[in-house]
Amino acid sequence: MKSKANDSKANIVVRFFSSVKLAIFLFIILAITSIIGTVLPQGESLQFYLENYGPFYFKIIKNLHLYDTYHAWWYLGLMGLFSINLIVCTIKRLPYTLRLYSRDYLDLAKDDLLRRPLRTKWQAREKTNPGHLRQEIVSVFSALAGKPRSRQDVDGGQLLLSEKGRWNYWGVYLIHISVLVIFAGAIFGTFTGFKGRVMLLEGEKTDHAIQMDSHGNVKKIPLGFDIKCNHFKVDFYPNGAPKLFKSDLSILEKGKEVLHKSIVVNSPLTYKGITFYQSSYQSVPDLKVKMVSSDGEQKIFDLSAFDRGLWPEKGILIGILKYLPNVHGAPAARVYVGDPSGSNGDAVWLLMGNDRELNIGKNTYRISLVSAKEKYMTGLQVKKDPGVWLVWLGCALMVLGFGIVFWVGHRRIWLWIGEKDKDLHIILAGQTNKNKVSFEREFEKIKDGITKQIGEQ
Amino acid sequence: MSSSYILSLTTFVYLGATAIYLLYWIFRLEKVGILGTVVTALGFIMQTVGIGMRWHESYQMGYGHAPLSNLYESLVFFAWVTILVYLVVEFKTKNRVIGAFATPFACLAMAYASFSPNVQDSIQPLIPALQSNWLLAHVITCFLGYASFAVACGFGIMYLIRGDGPSSSYLLEALPSRRALDELMHQTIIFGFLWLTVGIITGAVWANQAWGTYWSWDPKETWSLITWFVYATALHARFVRGWAGKKIAYLSIIGFVSVIFTYFGVNFLLSGLHSYGSS
């Protein structure tokens, strides 16, 4: 008695998790909640939400993790429930589908045929030699319906069946399983792979990628080899729209080049499972600045990008604040010049061909911009995702499943033929679960073929 | 004569087709119905020529890409596929009243593309992110889906205005029966769902190749998933007792609203990776 009660309890649970109603409920809830992340900006700092939405909504956003909706516990929970729904549903329907799939559709009585959606019957007297008409009808059926299987002694006659697309029943399974395969691929990839960035000046190399988490903490991920940017190129269309971003890259193992490839957007480079994508670029100045001190000494600084120049003997630090490639036809740079502590210094504009004088400490310095070039810095997206092939496998299975569900039907056409009181009795019956219109046309064709055969004898 | 001129003319051809199909629905004259089909087919041919010319023009300008790269071109393509799907449905069902519910979608899309100040009809070069063979596969599959959903929405509307009875009024008796409409709606939704799925997948493959992520919850991606959920609901609703018919008809309309939002709303109201689709 008790076990029976448990049984029904378990049944209720199984029925709940396998029900189509739960699936529909989840579809609707997922559709509605997915809207949140498209309306509310995602991935901003908590401060941002407090300032823009006020303390009340901030509390909701924070507790429900709405700043990162699609990774929130409740959203992943819904996805998990969806997966359970799929698994339980698949297992529960399996015996039923197996029965449909393995049933012998030739195991029917004559009268069963008359209950099929499409059916028709004839009665004819054989006029020529006995057995001839019967043979002709069978061969017409085989020619039009496809090679049949047959069974003798069915209610005093012969039953033939031409069957196609029985595996149609597995199409839905393929779709359902493919969703799980995609989920598995995504989860596997999340735990075994990484995403990061690399910024490289032309000529520069690195052995790690940079990853920034949502709190702004920077993490270095070792690549296991060096990647070097030899050259970067950017091209524009006449209307100013970008045409090409191209990085010429080298992979170095222990300082030796093992791979050399140019990448553009849509054509990345993969080495040892790690892929580098062209994602952005920056133009950075490459300047030479000359300082001549009033005591006769001088120094030339190579200031590339964000480097700073030091003149320790004089206690001077120099750095680029801003660079403009063209001010009235000449390049200009705003530089900070002063002592390294920053307490005593000045920011000045240097225009090429236009020297400036500055007093720092006890000396006067004459500062000039000697040369100004531009260098590119390429921005690469770095990714390792060992789960991606599972995702593609899932996608392929899903499309295949849809193909089967949409185009393949389980189509059955029966022919029963038997003699009674010297008359030939014929029944033609048909059934399909897909594309009924074109099936009806096919059925009509076979029907006409048989009618013609009877008339012609 | 430029391609955009020819394409703007097709707006009026489709408008004419809509009017003729409406007349056919009201007066039920076989000749009017045939005229409707002829005008629609002519519009379709004209539009095909226009699209071909635009493709050619892009090569002449030195850009050389298929006309599927911005909002204008996608609207034109949407109208083109809608008419194509409709003509197939008409050929299969032999019911021309459906035309009065399908051609307006194409006409509206063309009118919006050709005459809205928000839509630029100039041919623009492809920016690096769009320079991929996946562009063609992605846009074509997505719009096959969108157009099928437009036609399914037409069926949904027809289903709702068609009463339960055999012929509740003169106008309604010309519509296919509710049973036939339900079947048509189901078939078109499966067809659209297949293409939407392939469209999402080709988008994922492309994104993975361009940016290294197959799914980044960008608003457009998310809205395509929302649309996917709505139609998944419609497909499963058949298996729940009491959900077939009317509820599915409503879902096919809600689904198309979601399609429209995925298509336009995201571009104009939300920002994201697909921003080049908005000009």
XYZ file of C-alpha atoms in Angstrom:
736
model
C 0.000 0.000 0.000
C 2.722 2.356 1.031
C 4.866 1.560 -1.978
C 1.890 2.195 -4.170
C 1.512 5.660 -2.685
C 5.208 6.306 -3.305
C 4.762 5.076 -6.807
C 2.060 7.550 -7.569
C 4.084 10.296 -5.952
C 7.025 9.459 -8.208
C 4.631 9.340 -11.106
C 3.404 12.822 -10.327
C 6.986 14.098 -10.295
C 7.787 12.374 -13.582
C 4.572 13.608 -15.112
C 5.344 17.155 -13.992
C 8.868 17.169 -15.415
C 7.897 15.490 -18.650
C 4.795 17.484 -19.421
C 4.435 19.614 -22.513
C 2.734 22.159 -20.278
C 5.952 22.653 -18.314
C 7.822 23.073 -21.606
C 5.350 25.729 -22.732
C 5.486 27.443 -19.344
C 9.292 27.556 -19.586
C 9.240 28.868 -23.154
C 6.953 31.708 -22.138
C 8.844 32.546 -18.925
C 12.203 32.435 -20.730
C 10.850 34.623 -23.543
C 9.557 37.226 -21.085
C 12.551 37.279 -18.729
C 15.001 37.380 -21.629
C 13.630 40.820 -22.480
C 15.082 42.258 -19.241
C 18.687 42.004 -20.378
C 17.969 43.675 -23.691
C 16.362 46.716 -22.055
C 18.497 47.086 -18.938
C 22.173 47.807 -19.683
C 24.223 44.740 -18.771
C 27.582 44.414 -17.091
C 27.823 47.938 -15.670
C 29.171 48.701 -12.205
C 26.706 48.514 -9.315
C 27.268 52.240 -8.802
C 25.835 52.855 -12.276
C 22.549 51.157 -11.403
C 22.241 52.978 -8.081
C 22.718 56.343 -9.794
C 20.399 55.661 -12.724
C 17.571 53.676 -11.194
C 17.393 54.784 -7.563
C 17.708 52.748 -4.375
C 14.458 50.748 -4.769
C 15.173 49.294 -8.202
C 18.846 49.026 -7.337
C 17.934 46.528 -4.622
C 15.957 44.427 -7.091
C 18.675 44.632 -9.735
C 21.331 43.626 -7.227
C 19.440 40.761 -5.606
C 18.125 39.269 -8.825
C 21.510 39.705 -10.497
C 19.832 41.735 -13.247
C 23.105 43.479 -14.098
C 24.100 40.157 -15.684
C 20.671 38.634 -16.346
C 21.708 35.700 -18.487
C 24.138 34.386 -15.901
C 21.835 35.033 -12.940
C 21.081 32.038 -10.684
C 17.378 32.094 -11.545
C 17.948 32.326 -15.303
C 20.422 29.436 -15.250
C 17.891 27.637 -13.010
C 15.205 28.035 -15.672
C 17.629 26.702 -18.272
C 18.393 23.787 -15.951
C 14.690 23.071 -15.491
C 14.314 23.224 -19.264
C 17.090 20.627 -19.614
C 15.461 18.334 -17.029
C 12.155 18.734 -18.846
C 13.834 17.670 -22.093
C 15.622 14.686 -20.541
C 12.605 13.324 -18.650
C 10.340 13.885 -21.629
C 12.751 12.062 -23.939
C 13.102 9.065 -21.629
C 9.395 8.853 -20.933
C 8.365 8.923 -24.574
C 11.059 6.460 -25.635
C 9.049 3.212 -25.157
C 6.074 4.701 -26.964
C 8.197 5.804 -29.909
C 10.034 2.480 -29.972
C 6.666 0.759 -30.211
C 5.635 3.001 -33.104
C 8.987 2.418 -34.754
C 9.193 -1.358 -34.377
C 5.539 -2.224 -34.927
C 4.898 -4.469 -37.914
C 2.548 -2.478 -40.081
C 1.921 -5.556 -42.180
C 0.245 -7.180 -39.196
C -3.232 -5.935 -40.048
C -6.549 -7.532 -40.842
C -8.407 -6.802 -44.040
C -11.010 -4.736 -42.203
C -8.322 -2.599 -40.565
C -7.478 -1.272 -44.006
C -10.955 0.140 -44.361
C -10.329 2.334 -41.309
C -7.250 4.076 -42.768
C -7.600 7.796 -43.675
C -7.383 7.006 -47.388
C -8.955 3.868 -48.799
C -10.763 2.563 -51.813
C -11.949 -0.847 -53.058
C -12.740 -2.687 -56.265
C -14.454 -5.845 -57.297
C -13.595 -7.347 -60.672
C -14.100 -10.531 -62.635
C -11.025 -12.010 -64.261
C -11.627 -12.243 -67.939
C -8.347 -13.587 -69.295
C -6.324 -16.477 -67.964
C -6.655 -16.906 -64.191
C -4.145 -15.090 -62.004
C -3.117 -12.688 -64.740
C -5.053 -9.630 -63.591
C -3.954 -10.235 -60.031
C -0.327 -10.260 -61.127
C -0.783 -7.093 -63.191
C -2.325 -5.214 -60.279
C 0.482 -6.240 -57.953
C 3.068 -5.098 -60.461
C 1.287 -1.751 -60.981
C 1.241 -1.299 -57.202
C 4.942 -2.138 -56.920
C 5.832 0.218 -59.737
C 3.839 3.195 -58.386
C 4.065 2.744 -54.609
C 7.549 1.279 -54.366
C 8.792 -2.232 -53.610
C 6.353 -3.820 -51.129
C 6.682 -6.451 -48.441
C 3.906 -8.985 -48.481
C 2.089 -11.498 -46.292
C -0.057 -14.393 -47.515
C -3.292 -15.670 -46.035
C -4.651 -12.439 -44.650
C -8.415 -13.014 -44.472
C -8.195 -15.185 -47.536
C -5.977 -12.917 -49.560
C -2.549 -11.374 -49.892
C -1.541 -8.165 -48.091
C 1.174 -5.940 -49.507
C 2.740 -2.923 -47.832
C 4.988 -0.260 -49.240
C 6.470 1.798 -46.427
C 8.812 4.803 -46.330
C 10.287 7.131 -43.704
C 9.638 5.074 -40.600
C 12.588 6.800 -38.914
C 10.595 10.035 -39.030
C 9.652 9.320 -35.383
C 13.245 10.016 -34.337
C 13.361 13.543 -35.788
C 11.862 15.132 -32.687
C 14.339 13.236 -30.487
C 17.191 14.555 -32.557
C 15.980 18.136 -32.004
C 15.483 17.644 -28.270
C 18.845 15.938 -27.800
C 20.585 18.581 -29.904
C 19.521 21.278 -27.412
C 21.141 19.275 -24.624
C 24.294 18.757 -26.710
C 24.548 22.524 -27.282
C 24.113 23.177 -23.549
C 26.772 20.545 -22.788
C 29.168 22.205 -25.245
C 28.571 25.641 -23.745
C 29.116 24.393 -20.178
C 32.186 22.353 -21.104
C 33.668 25.346 -22.943
C 33.022 27.677 -20.000
C 34.921 25.450 -17.585
C 37.826 24.432 -19.792
C 38.428 27.532 -21.914
C 39.055 31.235 -21.450
C 38.540 34.569 -23.108
C 40.975 37.425 -23.008
C 42.627 40.290 -24.861
C 46.038 41.132 -26.163
C 47.168 44.626 -27.157
C 50.378 44.669 -29.182
C 52.366 47.546 -30.636
C 53.979 46.873 -33.959
C 57.172 44.968 -33.171
C 56.024 44.022 -29.689
C 55.407 40.509 -28.348
C 53.729 38.948 -25.335
C 53.343 35.552 -23.679
C 50.033 36.150 -21.946
C 46.510 37.426 -22.508
C 44.706 39.852 -20.250
C 41.370 39.057 -18.722
C 39.256 41.563 -16.871
C 36.492 40.358 -14.579
C 33.322 42.232 -13.753
C 34.969 43.914 -10.751
C 37.711 45.378 -12.909
C 40.414 43.015 -11.621
C 43.027 42.161 -14.205
C 44.200 38.591 -14.598
C 47.097 37.381 -16.733
C 46.562 34.140 -18.618
C 49.755 32.484 -19.882
C 49.567 31.403 -23.506
C 52.447 28.904 -23.428
C 54.119 30.654 -26.365
C 54.836 34.174 -27.593
C 52.750 36.120 -30.047
C 54.301 39.014 -31.903
C 52.731 41.713 -34.040
C 55.086 42.460 -36.930
C 52.917 44.964 -38.679
C 49.415 46.414 -38.644
C 47.557 47.912 -41.555
C 44.314 49.851 -41.772
C 42.572 50.871 -45.004
C 39.625 53.132 -45.641
C 37.072 53.468 -48.422
C 36.867 56.847 -50.206
C 33.813 57.679 -48.079
C 35.817 57.200 -44.893
C 34.338 53.874 -43.803
C 36.900 51.313 -42.698
C 37.801 48.731 -45.328
C 40.475 46.559 -43.792
C 42.105 45.854 -40.434
C 45.048 43.527 -40.825
C 47.640 42.289 -38.361
C 50.748 40.478 -39.485
C 51.428 38.046 -36.639
C 54.136 35.580 -35.671
C 53.931 32.773 -33.154
C 57.233 32.200 -31.369
C 58.238 29.115 -29.410
C 61.358 29.772 -27.306
C 62.126 32.807 -29.443
C 61.861 30.923 -32.740
C 59.138 31.673 -35.215
C 56.917 28.627 -35.799
C 53.978 30.257 -37.543
C 53.525 33.430 -39.552
C 50.101 34.606 -40.600
C 48.198 37.779 -41.422
C 44.784 37.995 -39.834
C 41.822 40.192 -40.686
C 38.343 40.404 -39.189
C 36.544 37.145 -40.050
C 39.799 35.282 -40.599
C 41.524 34.503 -37.284
C 44.661 32.573 -36.385
C 44.579 29.409 -34.298
C 47.608 27.883 -32.612
C 47.526 25.074 -30.039
C 43.778 25.506 -29.541
C 44.047 29.226 -28.859
C 42.504 31.543 -31.433
C 43.405 35.193 -32.039
C 40.803 37.490 -33.585
C 41.341 40.938 -35.033
C 39.103 43.091 -32.894
C 40.381 46.657 -32.632
C 43.330 48.932 -33.168
C 44.778 52.139 -31.860
C 47.095 54.588 -33.403
C 49.823 55.635 -31.004
C 52.484 58.332 -31.443
C 56.164 57.494 -31.756
C 58.012 60.716 -30.950
C 61.545 61.975 -30.530
C 61.865 64.972 -28.210
C 65.115 66.863 -27.694
C 65.893 68.827 -24.541
C 68.835 71.209 -24.389
C 69.703 72.488 -20.945
C 71.045 75.991 -20.332
C 74.150 74.344 -18.836
C 74.987 72.979 -22.299
C 73.964 69.349 -21.785
C 71.306 67.745 -23.978
C 69.301 64.548 -24.328
C 67.019 62.999 -26.936
C 64.024 61.044 -25.660
C 62.328 58.248 -27.619
C 58.781 58.496 -26.486
C 56.709 55.736 -27.874
C 53.076 55.358 -26.902
C 52.801 55.441 -23.163
C 56.492 55.342 -22.335
C 57.950 57.962 -20.135
C 61.437 59.405 -20.507
C 63.719 60.046 -17.562
C 66.778 62.265 -17.229
C 67.950 61.200 -13.801
C 70.952 63.548 -13.573
C 68.639 66.531 -13.928
C 65.710 65.016 -12.088
C 63.430 65.295 -15.069
C 60.510 63.189 -16.257
C 58.851 63.649 -19.608
C 55.716 61.980 -20.941
C 53.162 62.367 -23.738
C 49.734 63.535 -22.701
C 48.207 64.042 -26.099
C 49.223 63.810 -29.707
C 47.717 65.502 -32.740
C 49.162 64.493 -36.115
C 48.165 67.677 -37.866
C 47.952 71.161 -36.361
C 48.215 73.767 -39.115
C 50.181 71.307 -41.202
C 52.580 70.141 -38.537
C 52.390 67.445 -35.855
C 51.937 68.598 -32.271
C 52.215 66.949 -28.890
C 51.239 67.990 -25.421
C 53.913 66.768 -23.038
C 54.433 66.884 -19.319
C 57.851 67.970 -18.271
C 58.842 68.159 -14.638
C 60.307 66.254 -11.751
C 59.259 62.621 -11.327
C 57.089 63.352 -8.294
C 54.921 65.582 -10.418
C 54.987 68.379 -7.899
C 57.033 70.738 -9.976
C 56.368 70.655 -13.655
C 54.379 71.874 -16.557
C 52.340 70.578 -19.455
C 53.177 72.271 -22.728
C 52.206 72.003 -26.375
C 55.110 71.258 -28.706
C 54.594 72.050 -32.346
C 57.169 70.662 -34.731
C 59.544 73.446 -35.823
C 58.452 75.618 -32.923
C 60.677 75.204 -29.866
C 59.600 75.990 -26.339
C 61.585 77.149 -23.331
C 60.809 76.049 -19.825
C 62.313 76.731 -16.441
C 62.648 73.677 -14.295
C 64.636 73.896 -11.119
C 67.708 76.052 -11.662
C 68.047 75.439 -15.402
C 66.225 76.612 -18.473
C 65.467 73.994 -21.063
C 64.884 74.332 -24.742
C 62.460 71.608 -25.849
C 61.798 70.610 -29.435
C 59.837 67.945 -31.245
C 62.459 66.348 -33.499
C 60.421 63.719 -35.218
C 56.861 62.440 -35.032
C 55.613 59.207 -36.488
C 52.627 57.058 -35.813
C 52.673 53.464 -34.799
C 49.770 51.103 -34.637
C 48.706 48.990 -31.751
C 46.534 46.047 -32.639
C 43.827 44.734 -30.336
C 43.291 40.992 -30.457
C 40.539 38.957 -28.886
C 41.999 35.721 -27.537
C 39.899 32.637 -26.990
C 40.221 29.012 -26.115
C 36.993 27.023 -26.288
C 37.349 23.243 -26.285
C 33.553 22.880 -26.137
C 32.768 24.645 -29.385
C 32.759 21.470 -31.520
C 30.000 20.077 -29.270
C 27.987 23.229 -29.891
C 28.402 22.808 -33.663
C 27.542 19.122 -33.408
C 24.359 20.080 -31.547
C 23.497 22.667 -34.201
C 24.019 20.123 -36.983
C 21.820 17.575 -35.195
C 19.127 20.215 -34.707
C 19.030 21.148 -38.381
C 19.037 17.462 -39.357
C 16.185 16.869 -36.905
C 14.153 19.715 -38.390
C 14.804 18.350 -41.860
C 13.401 14.983 -40.812
C 10.421 16.435 -38.956
C 9.548 18.741 -41.810
C 10.235 16.674 -44.907
C 10.100 13.017 -43.954
C 6.780 11.408 -43.157
C 6.025 7.844 -42.185
C 4.097 6.892 -45.295
C 2.316 3.555 -45.638
C 0.352 2.204 -48.592
C -1.373 -1.174 -48.334
C -2.866 -3.377 -51.012
C -5.055 -6.338 -50.148
C -6.025 -8.648 -52.935
C -8.147 -11.800 -52.637
C -10.713 -13.908 -54.429
C -14.296 -14.514 -53.415
C -16.979 -16.211 -55.538
C -14.655 -16.091 -58.571
C -14.455 -12.316 -58.200
C -11.234 -10.484 -57.435
C -11.562 -8.178 -54.426
C -9.021 -5.390 -54.066
C -8.504 -2.856 -51.270
C -6.052 0.026 -51.433
C -5.378 1.988 -48.239
C -2.946 4.708 -47.254
C -1.748 6.684 -44.238
C 0.928 9.271 -43.533
C 1.793 11.693 -40.760
C 3.312 14.463 -42.889
C 2.486 16.421 -45.988
C -0.956 14.938 -46.459
C -1.749 16.930 -49.592
C 1.030 15.497 -51.726
C 0.345 12.051 -50.282
C -3.256 12.267 -51.439
C -1.987 13.012 -54.935
C 0.298 9.974 -54.848
C -2.564 7.825 -53.600
C -4.828 9.021 -56.413
C -2.172 8.058 -58.947
C -1.972 4.493 -57.661
C -5.759 4.311 -57.528
C -6.016 5.423 -61.162
C -3.334 2.921 -62.162
C -5.262 0.030 -60.664
C -8.605 1.192 -62.074
C -7.028 1.390 -65.502
C -5.569 -2.099 -65.163
C -8.954 -3.547 -64.281
C -10.612 -1.774 -67.210
C -7.996 -2.819 -69.730
C -8.089 -6.539 -69.293
C 17.241 54.062 -64.509
C 18.598 53.092 -61.122
C 17.759 49.981 -59.141
C 16.251 51.947 -56.278
C 13.832 53.621 -58.726
C 12.632 50.254 -60.035
C 12.392 48.894 -56.517
C 10.328 51.872 -55.368
C 7.961 51.192 -58.289
C 7.363 47.635 -57.070
C 5.797 49.174 -53.965
C 2.927 50.338 -56.166
C 2.719 47.040 -58.015
C 2.317 45.222 -54.703
C -0.179 47.856 -53.579
C -2.124 47.134 -56.782
C -1.889 43.388 -56.140
C -3.264 43.872 -52.631
C -6.198 45.895 -54.008
C -6.913 43.306 -56.700
C -6.842 40.431 -54.211
C -9.257 42.412 -52.005
C -11.555 42.929 -54.992
C -11.324 39.235 -55.743
C -12.261 38.463 -52.169
C -15.305 40.733 -52.400
C -16.557 39.952 -55.918
C -15.212 36.417 -56.283
C -14.583 36.764 -60.018
C -12.105 34.175 -61.232
C -10.589 36.617 -63.760
C -9.860 39.167 -61.045
C -8.117 36.485 -59.028
C -5.932 35.510 -61.967
C -5.126 39.178 -62.534
C -4.019 39.393 -58.907
C -1.613 36.508 -59.403
C -0.300 37.993 -62.657
C 0.299 41.417 -61.079
C 2.007 39.844 -58.055
C 4.207 37.700 -60.312
C 5.071 40.784 -62.425
C 5.987 42.717 -59.292
C 8.129 39.805 -58.205
C 9.970 39.711 -61.540
C 10.434 43.480 -61.459
C 11.800 43.298 -57.949
C 14.137 40.450 -58.907
C 15.486 42.589 -61.747
C 15.865 45.526 -59.343
C 17.819 43.417 -56.860
C 19.997 42.056 -59.679
C 20.679 45.589 -60.918
C 21.608 46.754 -57.448
C 24.046 43.875 -57.172
C 25.544 44.880 -60.505
C 25.723 48.555 -59.491
C 27.654 47.634 -56.359
C 30.286 45.984 -58.594
C 30.382 49.059 -60.812
C 31.057 51.208 -57.764
C 33.957 48.936 -56.903
C 32.391 47.514 -53.721
C 31.092 44.273 -55.174
C 28.799 42.684 -52.625
C 25.376 41.038 -52.553
C 22.562 43.506 -51.805
C 21.985 42.227 -48.256
C 24.092 44.550 -46.175
C 21.927 47.283 -44.679
C 18.368 48.037 -43.574
C 17.189 49.113 -47.038
C 18.520 46.010 -48.723
C 17.186 43.717 -46.017
C 13.695 45.254 -46.292
C 13.728 44.737 -50.042
C 14.846 41.163 -49.569
C 12.190 40.599 -46.890
C 9.449 41.752 -49.296
C 10.907 39.590 -52.055
C 10.930 36.416 -49.925
C 7.453 37.152 -48.558
C 6.084 37.263 -52.101
C 8.021 34.126 -52.991
C 6.636 32.207 -49.993
C 3.146 33.508 -50.745
C 3.302 32.463 -54.414
C 4.338 28.954 -53.343
C 1.445 28.827 -50.857
C -0.992 30.069 -53.522
C 0.273 27.473 -55.982
C -0.139 24.713 -53.397
C -3.509 25.723 -51.941
C -5.087 27.298 -55.051
C -6.717 29.818 -52.727
C -6.202 33.419 -53.859
C -7.961 35.125 -50.952
C -4.795 34.451 -48.933
C -3.156 37.039 -51.220
C -5.160 39.808 -49.581
C -3.455 38.899 -46.291
C 0.092 38.276 -47.544
C 0.831 40.937 -50.195
C 0.249 43.863 -47.775
C 3.321 42.783 -45.772
C 5.508 43.015 -48.874
C 3.905 46.314 -49.895
C 4.470 47.842 -46.438
C 8.084 46.678 -46.323
C 8.775 48.165 -49.771
C 7.002 51.418 -48.917
C 9.010 51.759 -45.729
C 12.270 50.943 -47.529
C 11.640 53.325 -50.408
C 9.958 56.296 -48.780
C 10.965 56.495 -45.124
C 13.537 59.215 -44.408
C 15.076 56.834 -41.834
C 16.163 54.389 -44.498
C 19.099 55.195 -46.773
C 18.942 53.571 -50.160
C 22.527 54.314 -51.205
C 24.910 51.435 -51.794
C 27.553 51.342 -49.102
C 30.795 49.405 -48.962
C 31.161 46.515 -46.535
C 32.954 47.258 -43.292
C 35.450 44.577 -42.199
C 33.025 42.766 -39.845
C 30.587 42.183 -42.719
C 33.216 40.910 -45.157
C 32.372 37.246 -44.880
C 30.666 34.552 -46.892
C 28.479 33.975 -43.854
C 26.739 37.292 -44.571
C 24.819 35.734 -47.446
C 23.956 32.524 -45.604
C 22.951 34.393 -42.448
C 20.750 37.026 -44.050
C 19.064 34.669 -46.515
C 18.163 32.092 -43.869
C 16.942 34.679 -41.356
C 14.718 36.349 -43.906
C 13.312 33.073 -45.177
C 12.241 32.624 -41.564
C 10.899 36.185 -41.173
C 8.925 35.982 -44.429
C 7.386 32.633 -43.508
C 6.359 34.105 -40.169
C 4.767 37.061 -41.978
C 2.671 34.628 -44.024
C 1.887 32.568 -40.893
C 0.747 35.800 -39.223
C -1.571 36.355 -42.208
C -2.986 32.872 -41.624
C -3.392 33.631 -37.934
C -5.417 36.762 -38.731
C -7.511 34.806 -41.236
C -8.091 32.092 -38.644
C -9.335 34.610 -36.076
C -11.735 36.459 -38.386
C -12.989 33.185 -39.852
C -15.825 31.978 -37.658
C -16.330 28.414 -36.517
C -19.381 27.784 -38.646
C -19.324 26.651 -42.273
C -20.088 30.121 -43.655
C -21.004 32.867 -41.259
C -20.948 35.528 -43.949
C -20.382 36.046 -47.632
C -16.854 37.369 -47.168
C -15.764 34.786 -44.648
C -16.934 31.775 -46.599
C -14.240 32.455 -49.191
C -11.524 31.896 -46.602
C -10.167 28.376 -46.202
C -11.803 26.402 -43.393
C -10.422 26.750 -39.885
C -9.049 23.235 -40.088
C -7.217 24.026 -43.321
C -5.951 27.344 -41.912
C -4.718 25.598 -38.778
C -2.774 23.118 -40.897
C -1.366 25.878 -43.150
C -0.394 27.940 -40.131
C 1.352 24.946 -38.580
C 3.232 24.119 -41.787
C 4.393 27.697 -42.344
C 5.471 28.057 -38.720
C 7.551 24.848 -38.894
C 9.083 26.071 -42.146
C 9.860 29.489 -40.657
C 11.120 27.935 -37.427
C 13.546 25.754 -39.365
C 14.956 28.801 -41.167
C 15.034 30.968 -38.052
C 17.012 28.208 -36.349
C 19.421 27.927 -39.278
C 19.643 31.741 -39.299
C 20.572 31.830 -35.618
C 23.106 29.043 -36.143
C 24.774 30.695 -39.152
C 24.901 33.905 -37.108
C 26.583 32.013 -34.275
C 29.142 30.425 -36.615
C 29.869 33.818 -38.120
C 30.161 35.588 -34.768
C 32.525 32.876 -33.623
C 34.688 33.485 -36.657
C 34.628 37.258 -36.416
C 34.729 37.866 -32.664
C 35.447 34.532 -31.071
C 32.096 34.127 -29.363
C 29.185 32.225 -30.828
C 26.750 33.776 -28.426
C 27.194 37.070 -26.619
C 23.617 37.950 -25.540
C 23.655 40.968 -27.797
C 20.076 42.397 -27.945
C 19.504 41.161 -31.483
C 20.648 37.663 -30.609
C 18.525 37.668 -27.498
C 15.448 38.877 -29.373
C 15.907 36.202 -32.011
C 15.943 33.707 -29.138
C 12.781 35.274 -27.696
C 11.145 34.891 -31.116
C 12.366 31.297 -31.178
C 10.722 30.666 -27.794
C 7.404 32.127 -28.976
C 7.290 29.843 -32.019
C 8.524 26.885 -29.970
C 5.463 27.545 -27.797
C 3.232 27.592 -30.888
C 4.670 24.285 -32.102
C 4.220 22.552 -28.745
C 0.803 24.061 -28.057
C -0.709 21.574 -30.501
C 0.033 18.789 -28.070
C -1.893 20.359 -25.197
C -5.574 19.734 -25.152
C -7.604 22.868 -25.762
C -4.603 24.851 -26.964
C -4.823 24.129 -30.656
C -6.449 26.590 -33.054
C -7.207 29.965 -31.551
C -4.280 30.121 -29.128
C -1.867 29.150 -31.906
C -3.380 31.823 -34.145
C -2.705 34.415 -31.413
C 0.816 33.037 -30.983
C 1.512 33.368 -34.710
C 0.584 37.058 -34.455
C 2.576 37.618 -31.230
C 5.462 35.763 -32.854
C 5.440 38.098 -35.811
C 5.377 41.135 -33.519
C 8.478 39.669 -31.907
C 10.011 39.181 -35.373
C 9.365 42.836 -36.171
C 10.921 43.899 -32.905
C 13.933 41.678 -33.542
C 14.213 43.245 -36.975
C 13.554 46.961 -36.323
C 13.009 47.572 -32.647
C 16.412 46.303 -31.681
C 18.075 48.529 -34.287
C 16.291 51.695 -33.309
C 15.709 51.287 -29.594
C 18.576 49.166 -28.355
C 22.231 49.201 -29.245
C 24.544 46.336 -29.906
C 26.673 44.423 -32.351
C 24.106 44.622 -35.134
C 24.101 48.414 -35.303
C 25.086 48.458 -38.992
C 21.616 47.099 -39.756
C 20.000 50.380 -38.779
C 21.144 52.759 -41.489
